[in-house]
Short mmCIF file of C-alpha atoms in Angstrom, two decimals:
data_model
loop_
_atom_site.label_atom_id
_atom_site.label_comp_id
_atom_site.label_asym_id
_atom_site.label_seq_id
_atom_site.Cartn_x
_atom_site.Cartn_y
_atom_site.Cartn_z
CA SER A 133 3.20 -3.99 15.36
CA GLN A 134 0.62 -4.82 12.74
CA GLN A 135 -2.96 -3.98 13.56
CA GLY A 136 -4.39 -5.46 10.41
CA GLU A 137 -4.00 -8.67 8.50
CA GLU A 138 -4.87 -8.83 4.84
CA ASP A 139 -6.14 -11.95 3.26
CA PRO A 140 -5.11 -13.39 0.91
CA GLN A 141 -1.42 -12.52 0.89
CA ALA A 142 -1.36 -12.96 -2.88
CA LEU A 143 -4.07 -13.07 -5.50
CA SER A 144 -3.75 -13.79 -9.22
CA ILE A 145 -6.71 -13.23 -11.55
CA GLN A 146 -7.49 -12.60 -15.21
CA GLU A 147 -8.41 -9.22 -16.62
CA GLY A 148 -12.12 -8.59 -16.35
CA GLU A 149 -12.54 -10.65 -13.19
CA ASN A 150 -13.35 -9.19 -9.81
CA ALA A 151 -10.77 -9.13 -7.02
CA THR A 152 -11.71 -9.25 -3.35
CA MET A 153 -9.27 -8.57 -0.55
CA ASN A 154 -10.04 -8.78 3.13
CA CYS A 155 -8.61 -7.04 6.15
CA SER A 156 -9.05 -7.87 9.80
CA TYR A 157 -7.97 -5.68 12.69
CA LYS A 158 -7.78 -5.97 16.43
CA THR A 159 -8.91 -2.82 18.21
CA SER A 160 -11.59 -0.16 17.86
CA ILE A 161 -10.98 2.29 15.06
CA ASN A 162 -11.93 5.79 13.95
CA ASN A 163 -11.61 4.90 10.30
CA LEU A 164 -10.06 2.37 7.93
CA GLN A 165 -8.27 3.26 4.73
CA TRP A 166 -7.15 1.30 1.71
CA TYR A 167 -3.98 2.13 -0.19
CA ARG A 168 -2.33 0.81 -3.33
CA GLN A 169 1.40 0.53 -3.89
CA ASN A 170 3.06 -0.19 -7.20
CA SER A 171 6.35 -2.03 -6.96
CA GLY A 172 8.03 -0.36 -4.00
CA ARG A 173 6.86 3.13 -4.78
CA GLY A 174 4.75 5.51 -2.73
CA LEU A 175 1.30 4.67 -1.52
CA VAL A 176 -1.79 5.89 -3.33
CA HIS A 177 -4.87 6.52 -1.21
CA LEU A 178 -7.89 4.67 -2.55
CA ILE A 179 -10.73 5.07 -0.11
CA LEU A 180 -11.49 5.91 3.52
CA ILE A 181 -14.41 4.46 5.43
CA ARG A 182 -15.36 5.75 8.84
CA SER A 183 -16.33 3.52 11.74
CA ASN A 184 -20.00 4.53 11.46
CA GLU A 185 -20.17 3.64 7.75
CA ARG A 186 -20.85 0.20 6.37
CA GLU A 187 -20.14 0.53 2.67
CA LYS A 188 -18.50 2.96 0.32
CA HIS A 189 -18.00 3.10 -3.43
CA SER A 190 -15.49 4.86 -5.61
CA GLY A 191 -15.48 4.02 -9.30
CA ARG A 192 -14.69 0.31 -9.61
CA LEU A 193 -13.92 0.06 -5.90
CA ARG A 194 -16.31 -1.07 -3.21
CA VAL A 195 -15.30 -1.17 0.44
CA THR A 196 -17.29 -2.66 3.27
CA LEU A 197 -16.68 -2.37 6.98
CA ASP A 198 -18.04 -4.63 9.71
CA THR A 199 -16.97 -3.20 13.06
CA SER A 200 -18.60 -6.05 14.98
CA LYS A 201 -16.30 -8.51 13.21
CA LYS A 202 -13.44 -6.01 13.01
CA SER A 203 -13.07 -6.63 9.31
CA SER A 204 -13.19 -4.86 5.98
CA SER A 205 -13.16 -5.93 2.38
CA LEU A 206 -12.04 -4.23 -0.81
CA LEU A 207 -13.67 -5.30 -4.06
CA ILE A 208 -12.20 -4.24 -7.39
CA THR A 209 -14.62 -4.94 -10.20
CA ALA A 210 -13.67 -5.63 -13.82
CA SER A 211 -9.95 -5.75 -13.01
CA ARG A 212 -7.37 -4.42 -15.44
CA ALA A 213 -3.70 -5.23 -15.82
CA ALA A 214 -2.97 -1.73 -14.45
CA ASP A 215 -4.55 -2.80 -11.14
CA THR A 216 -1.55 -5.05 -10.52
CA ALA A 217 -0.12 -3.77 -7.25
CA SER A 218 0.01 -4.41 -3.53
CA TYR A 219 -3.02 -3.31 -1.56
CA PHE A 220 -2.86 -2.32 2.10
CA CYS A 221 -5.47 -1.60 4.68
CA ALA A 222 -4.60 0.90 7.38
CA THR A 223 -6.46 1.68 10.55
CA ASP A 224 -6.67 4.86 12.55
CA ARG A 225 -7.01 3.32 16.00
CA GLN A 226 -9.05 4.93 18.73
CA GLY A 227 -6.65 6.15 21.38
CA GLY A 228 -3.69 4.88 19.40
CA SER A 229 -0.35 6.62 19.42
CA GLU A 230 0.25 5.81 15.78
CA LYS A 231 -1.11 7.85 12.95
CA LEU A 232 -2.01 4.76 10.91
CA VAL A 233 -1.34 1.07 11.46
CA PHE A 234 -0.90 -0.95 8.29
CA GLY A 235 -1.45 -4.57 7.47
CA LYS A 236 1.12 -6.54 5.47
CA GLY A 237 -0.82 -6.21 2.24
CA THR A 238 -2.25 -8.32 -0.55
CA LYS A 239 -0.22 -8.63 -3.72
CA LEU A 240 -2.65 -8.59 -6.63
CA THR A 241 -1.61 -9.72 -10.10
CA VAL A 242 -4.02 -9.16 -12.95
CA ASN A 243 -3.04 -11.17 -16.01
CA PRO A 244 -3.90 -9.73 -19.43
CA LYS B 139 -1.47 21.17 -6.24
CA ALA B 140 1.90 19.54 -6.26
CA GLY B 141 2.11 16.26 -4.38
CA VAL B 142 4.31 15.28 -1.49
CA THR B 143 7.96 15.38 -2.47
CA GLN B 144 10.82 13.54 -0.82
CA THR B 145 14.52 13.99 -1.27
CA PRO B 146 16.74 12.27 -1.96
CA ARG B 147 15.00 9.38 -3.72
CA TYR B 148 17.90 6.98 -3.22
CA LEU B 149 20.68 6.94 -0.69
CA ILE B 150 23.53 4.60 0.13
CA LYS B 151 25.28 4.88 3.47
CA THR B 152 27.58 2.73 5.56
CA ARG B 153 27.04 1.46 9.07
CA GLY B 154 27.68 4.04 11.75
CA GLN B 155 26.94 7.02 9.55
CA GLN B 156 23.95 9.27 9.96
CA VAL B 157 21.41 10.35 7.38
CA THR B 158 18.85 13.11 6.96
CA LEU B 159 15.80 12.72 4.75
CA SER B 160 13.57 15.56 3.68
CA CYS B 161 9.86 15.81 2.98
CA SER B 162 7.84 18.68 1.55
CA PRO B 163 4.11 18.27 2.17
CA ILE B 164 1.26 19.31 -0.04
CA SER B 165 0.73 23.05 0.21
CA GLY B 166 -1.58 23.84 3.11
CA HIS B 167 -1.05 20.51 4.89
CA ARG B 168 0.22 20.95 8.40
CA SER B 169 0.55 17.32 9.44
CA VAL B 170 3.51 15.26 8.28
CA SER B 171 4.01 11.60 9.19
CA TRP B 172 6.91 9.27 8.52
CA TYR B 173 6.81 5.53 7.94
CA GLN B 174 9.42 2.85 7.43
CA GLN B 175 8.73 -0.01 5.05
CA THR B 176 10.79 -3.21 5.07
CA PRO B 177 10.04 -6.65 3.63
CA GLY B 178 10.10 -8.20 7.08
CA GLN B 179 8.20 -5.70 9.20
CA GLY B 180 6.04 -4.06 6.56
CA LEU B 181 4.91 -0.48 6.99
CA GLN B 182 5.58 0.94 10.42
CA PHE B 183 4.76 4.36 11.79
CA LEU B 184 7.74 6.41 12.93
CA PHE B 185 6.33 9.76 14.02
CA GLU B 186 3.94 12.56 13.17
CA TYR B 187 4.52 16.29 13.31
CA PHE B 188 1.87 18.98 13.38
CA SER B 189 2.66 22.67 13.53
CA GLU B 190 6.31 21.96 14.37
CA THR B 191 5.40 19.71 17.32
CA GLN B 192 5.74 15.95 17.48
CA ARG B 193 2.21 14.74 18.02
CA ASN B 194 2.64 10.97 17.87
CA LYS B 195 5.56 8.58 17.98
CA GLY B 196 5.94 4.97 16.99
CA ASN B 197 8.03 2.30 18.64
CA PHE B 198 11.46 3.10 17.24
CA PRO B 199 14.75 3.71 19.06
CA GLY B 200 15.97 7.19 19.82
CA ARG B 201 18.35 7.01 16.84
CA PHE B 202 15.34 7.98 14.78
CA SER B 203 14.35 11.59 15.17
CA GLY B 204 12.56 14.23 13.22
CA ARG B 205 11.53 17.82 13.10
CA GLN B 206 9.17 20.10 11.29
CA PHE B 207 9.79 23.63 10.17
CA SER B 208 7.45 26.60 10.16
CA ASN B 209 6.67 26.01 6.47
CA SER B 210 5.56 22.44 7.37
CA ARG B 211 8.53 20.84 5.64
CA SER B 212 9.90 17.98 7.68
CA GLU B 213 13.16 16.14 8.07
CA MET B 214 13.93 12.85 9.69
CA ASN B 215 17.33 11.85 10.91
CA VAL B 216 18.76 8.45 11.63
CA SER B 217 22.02 8.37 13.55
CA THR B 218 24.49 5.51 13.89
CA LEU B 219 23.01 3.58 10.98
CA GLU B 220 22.58 -0.17 11.23
CA LEU B 221 22.13 -2.68 8.43
CA GLY B 222 18.53 -3.17 9.53
CA ASP B 223 17.76 0.47 8.81
CA SER B 224 17.80 -0.30 5.10
CA ALA B 225 14.27 0.44 4.03
CA LEU B 226 11.92 2.60 2.04
CA TYR B 227 11.10 5.69 4.10
CA LEU B 228 7.76 7.21 3.28
CA CYS B 229 6.45 10.59 4.21
CA ALA B 230 2.77 11.48 4.20
CA SER B 231 0.94 14.74 4.68
CA SER B 232 -2.64 15.49 5.58
CA ALA B 233 -4.82 18.54 5.98
CA GLN B 234 -7.31 17.12 8.44
CA LEU B 235 -7.20 14.11 10.70
CA ASP B 236 -7.97 11.56 8.06
CA THR B 237 -6.64 10.99 4.55
CA GLN B 238 -2.89 10.88 4.21
CA TYR B 239 -1.14 11.55 0.94
CA PHE B 240 2.16 9.78 0.49
CA GLY B 241 5.32 10.81 -1.27
CA PRO B 242 7.37 8.50 -3.52
CA GLY B 243 9.70 7.55 -0.69
CA THR B 244 13.43 7.52 -0.09
CA ARG B 245 15.15 4.18 -0.60
CA LEU B 246 17.94 3.93 1.99
CA THR B 247 20.55 1.21 1.68
CA VAL B 248 22.99 0.70 4.55
CA LEU B 249 26.16 -1.23 3.69
#
């Protein structure tokens, strides 16, 4: 079962623009992670934010976490064509039997 | 360090057969998890092994099983394959409780 829901399901932007993806989840978490997947290949870990953190940065990535709203957002600044991929949020649920629970992802297309 | 490796990368089987997939974690990682990815259900957790013991299990039928060896390498087995088992099977390893590093996956097609 999906813990998270990403929004939007698909996003198309021009190079240089910022891309924002949102993730909502249902239960209390230990941490939330964002992954990128290129065209049916393996997942690449982007960033992990713990439940006691509110914001984290890594290069052009900025992740926020609002545990009161059970939501997170991933911002990619100054997008490049190489950022075209599917982006997934995954939660490590408190007391959960799963290792990680993934949302269905946002498919980002960055047009050159 | 070398990344997570999975073999084979592609596999075609017929209904009723069984299949074994292999995963070699990053050196030093003792936790290995398996996930199934399909267009309909997305990414779903299968199971996690740590020090040769199954630590967590997802909601999959008993046809799906796995094991981990003393060198942390892991295998998963699917018996009596069904058409719906066609998927990308991803393996991930981690050193601590948090960040998981994924392999390239094994694309299984069941005919």
